[in-house]
Amino acid sequence: RRVHGVLETGRVCPGGGACESALSVYLDNYATTLSSREQLAISEFANSLLVIPKQLAINAAKDATDLVAKLRACHNASQTDTNKEELKWCGLDLFEGKIVNNVKAGVLEPVMGKITSLRKATEAAITILRIDDRIMLEQQQQGRGGYGDECY
């Protein structure tokens, strides 16, 4: 099925958590430009994307905290420094326990599988936020207020 997806679209992306880390960094940076509660939702979604590279590192018995921090630093540099644009291909090398250019290393994934996964994760997050908004609205209509009011 994966091979079929690649043959159908002809497109691949770097594996080893590269796409998830790059998107996480991008969304975190974008979230800081907002001053509403959407900032928190976007920041948490960005953080949730790091589950993939963290779990990859854990499964390979590597230091997930260290590797993911280095991976995020690479992707942040690639997005903020035009001289370091080649770092956008960085992902985890779980044999050596380091960050490498996964395009050069041949660690690739079909783009369609990645898009489908991200679309479903986004839809799930939006559904949860809608339910949360509905609960808060019902509490306000009943005169109980939203979250945290019982602390005052």
Tab-separated table of C-alpha atoms in Angstrom:
chain	number	residue	atom	x	y	z
A	1	ARG	CA	0.000	0.000	0.000
A	2	ARG	CA	2.835	2.427	0.838
A	3	VAL	CA	4.611	1.674	-2.417
A	4	HIS	CA	1.330	2.201	-4.255
A	5	GLY	CA	0.975	5.629	-2.590
A	6	VAL	CA	4.455	6.648	-3.713
A	7	LEU	CA	3.899	5.385	-7.248
A	8	GLU	CA	0.530	7.136	-7.435
A	9	THR	CA	1.750	10.581	-6.332
A	10	GLY	CA	5.456	10.297	-7.045
A	11	ARG	CA	6.162	12.222	-3.849
A	12	VAL	CA	8.080	11.322	-0.691
A	13	CYS	CA	9.185	13.218	2.397
A	14	PRO	CA	11.993	12.620	4.888
A	15	GLY	CA	11.211	10.080	7.594
A	16	GLY	CA	12.515	9.636	11.107
A	17	GLY	CA	10.235	12.275	12.597
A	18	ALA	CA	11.487	15.037	10.291
A	19	CYS	CA	8.078	16.214	9.062
A	20	GLU	CA	6.460	16.087	12.492
A	21	SER	CA	9.332	18.033	14.060
A	22	ALA	CA	9.372	20.650	11.310
A	23	LEU	CA	5.630	21.166	11.565
A	24	SER	CA	5.824	21.296	15.357
A	25	VAL	CA	8.441	24.046	15.248
A	26	TYR	CA	6.485	25.979	12.622
A	27	LEU	CA	3.236	25.780	14.606
A	28	ASP	CA	4.964	26.715	17.875
A	29	ASN	CA	6.445	29.804	16.220
A	30	TYR	CA	3.069	30.669	14.690
A	31	ALA	CA	1.296	30.226	18.026
A	32	THR	CA	3.471	32.901	19.623
A	33	THR	CA	2.039	35.442	17.153
A	34	LEU	CA	-1.478	34.930	18.561
A	35	SER	CA	-2.806	36.485	21.737
A	36	SER	CA	-5.961	34.453	22.164
A	37	ARG	CA	-6.765	31.026	23.547
A	38	GLU	CA	-6.103	29.621	20.072
A	39	GLN	CA	-2.422	30.102	20.933
A	40	LEU	CA	-2.689	27.396	23.586
A	41	ALA	CA	-4.523	24.988	21.302
A	42	ILE	CA	-2.016	25.419	18.476
A	43	SER	CA	0.927	25.119	20.854
A	44	GLU	CA	-0.455	21.897	22.363
A	45	PHE	CA	-1.141	20.468	18.907
A	46	ALA	CA	2.442	21.317	17.944
A	47	ASN	CA	3.666	19.547	21.064
A	48	SER	CA	1.532	16.492	20.296
A	49	LEU	CA	3.266	16.090	16.933
A	50	LEU	CA	6.484	15.305	18.798
A	51	VAL	CA	4.986	12.030	20.017
A	52	ILE	CA	6.130	10.406	16.758
A	53	PRO	CA	9.867	11.191	17.006
A	54	LYS	CA	9.814	10.617	20.778
A	55	GLN	CA	8.260	7.181	20.363
A	56	LEU	CA	10.670	6.288	17.557
A	57	ALA	CA	13.605	7.110	19.834
A	58	ILE	CA	12.116	5.228	22.783
A	59	ASN	CA	11.466	2.166	20.627
A	60	ALA	CA	15.112	2.227	19.552
A	61	ALA	CA	16.250	2.500	23.201
A	62	LYS	CA	17.777	5.953	22.619
A	63	ASP	CA	17.583	9.116	24.718
A	64	ALA	CA	14.325	10.546	23.349
A	65	THR	CA	14.566	13.858	25.206
A	66	ASP	CA	18.030	14.640	23.883
A	67	LEU	CA	17.350	13.500	20.322
A	68	VAL	CA	14.036	15.338	19.983
A	69	ALA	CA	15.570	18.525	21.404
A	70	LYS	CA	18.382	18.339	18.840
A	71	LEU	CA	15.889	17.577	16.074
A	72	ARG	CA	13.747	20.581	17.017
A	73	ALA	CA	16.851	22.786	17.118
A	74	CYS	CA	17.765	21.692	13.580
A	75	HIS	CA	14.297	22.438	12.262
A	76	ASN	CA	14.139	25.758	14.073
A	77	ALA	CA	17.467	26.742	12.511
A	78	SER	CA	16.256	25.677	9.062
A	79	GLN	CA	13.140	27.836	9.419
A	80	THR	CA	14.831	30.927	10.845
A	81	ASP	CA	18.267	31.014	9.184
A	82	THR	CA	18.388	31.002	5.384
A	83	ASN	CA	21.982	29.745	5.521
A	84	LYS	CA	20.813	26.554	7.258
A	85	GLU	CA	17.935	25.619	4.973
A	86	GLU	CA	19.423	22.161	4.307
A	87	LEU	CA	18.637	21.243	7.925
A	88	LYS	CA	14.966	20.896	6.948
A	89	TRP	CA	15.721	17.336	5.840
A	90	CYS	CA	16.997	16.320	9.290
A	91	GLY	CA	15.472	13.335	11.026
A	92	LEU	CA	16.432	10.639	13.481
A	93	ASP	CA	19.067	8.032	12.709
A	94	LEU	CA	18.074	5.417	15.247
A	95	PHE	CA	20.965	3.063	14.484
A	96	GLU	CA	23.553	5.657	15.506
A	97	GLY	CA	21.359	7.712	17.842
A	98	LYS	CA	21.964	11.018	16.071
A	99	ILE	CA	20.355	13.552	13.742
A	100	VAL	CA	21.091	13.150	10.024
A	101	ASN	CA	19.872	14.301	6.627
A	102	ASN	CA	17.287	11.589	6.046
A	103	VAL	CA	16.901	12.364	2.348
A	104	LYS	CA	20.599	11.582	1.807
A	105	ALA	CA	20.292	8.587	4.142
A	106	GLY	CA	17.347	7.266	2.106
A	107	VAL	CA	14.891	7.330	5.017
A	108	LEU	CA	11.748	8.419	3.194
A	109	GLU	CA	7.993	8.173	3.635
A	110	PRO	CA	5.131	8.601	1.167
A	111	VAL	CA	3.666	12.096	1.331
A	112	MET	CA	0.080	10.855	1.051
A	113	GLY	CA	0.397	8.742	4.197
A	114	LYS	CA	1.797	11.718	6.088
A	115	ILE	CA	-0.948	14.053	4.834
A	116	THR	CA	-3.646	11.544	5.765
A	117	SER	CA	-2.238	11.109	9.282
A	118	LEU	CA	-1.971	14.853	9.857
A	119	ARG	CA	-5.453	15.475	8.474
A	120	LYS	CA	-6.978	12.886	10.823
A	121	ALA	CA	-5.033	14.228	13.811
A	122	THR	CA	-6.204	17.749	13.001
A	123	GLU	CA	-9.818	16.630	12.667
A	124	ALA	CA	-9.605	14.851	16.029
A	125	ALA	CA	-8.157	17.942	17.730
A	126	ILE	CA	-10.865	20.173	16.230
A	127	THR	CA	-13.580	17.765	17.386
A	128	ILE	CA	-12.225	17.791	20.935
A	129	LEU	CA	-12.072	21.601	20.944
A	130	ARG	CA	-15.667	21.829	19.710
A	131	ILE	CA	-16.826	19.514	22.477
A	132	ASP	CA	-14.879	21.578	25.023
A	133	ASP	CA	-16.483	24.798	23.734
A	134	ARG	CA	-19.929	23.227	23.923
A	135	ILE	CA	-19.369	22.090	27.537
A	136	MET	CA	-18.145	25.555	28.538
A	137	LEU	CA	-21.136	27.196	26.822
A	138	GLU	CA	-23.580	24.905	28.614
A	139	GLN	CA	-21.918	25.627	31.966
A	140	GLN	CA	-22.141	29.375	31.341
A	141	GLN	CA	-25.812	29.086	30.385
A	142	GLN	CA	-26.477	27.196	33.618
A	143	GLY	CA	-24.735	29.968	35.575
A	144	ARG	CA	-21.796	27.832	36.680
A	145	GLY	CA	-19.189	29.636	34.570
A	146	GLY	CA	-16.348	27.989	32.714
A	147	TYR	CA	-13.330	26.053	33.872
A	148	GLY	CA	-11.545	27.286	36.926
A	149	ASP	CA	-14.384	29.402	38.353
A	150	GLU	CA	-14.762	27.092	41.328
A	151	CYS	CA	-11.270	28.102	42.512
A	152	TYR	CA	-12.315	31.666	43.344
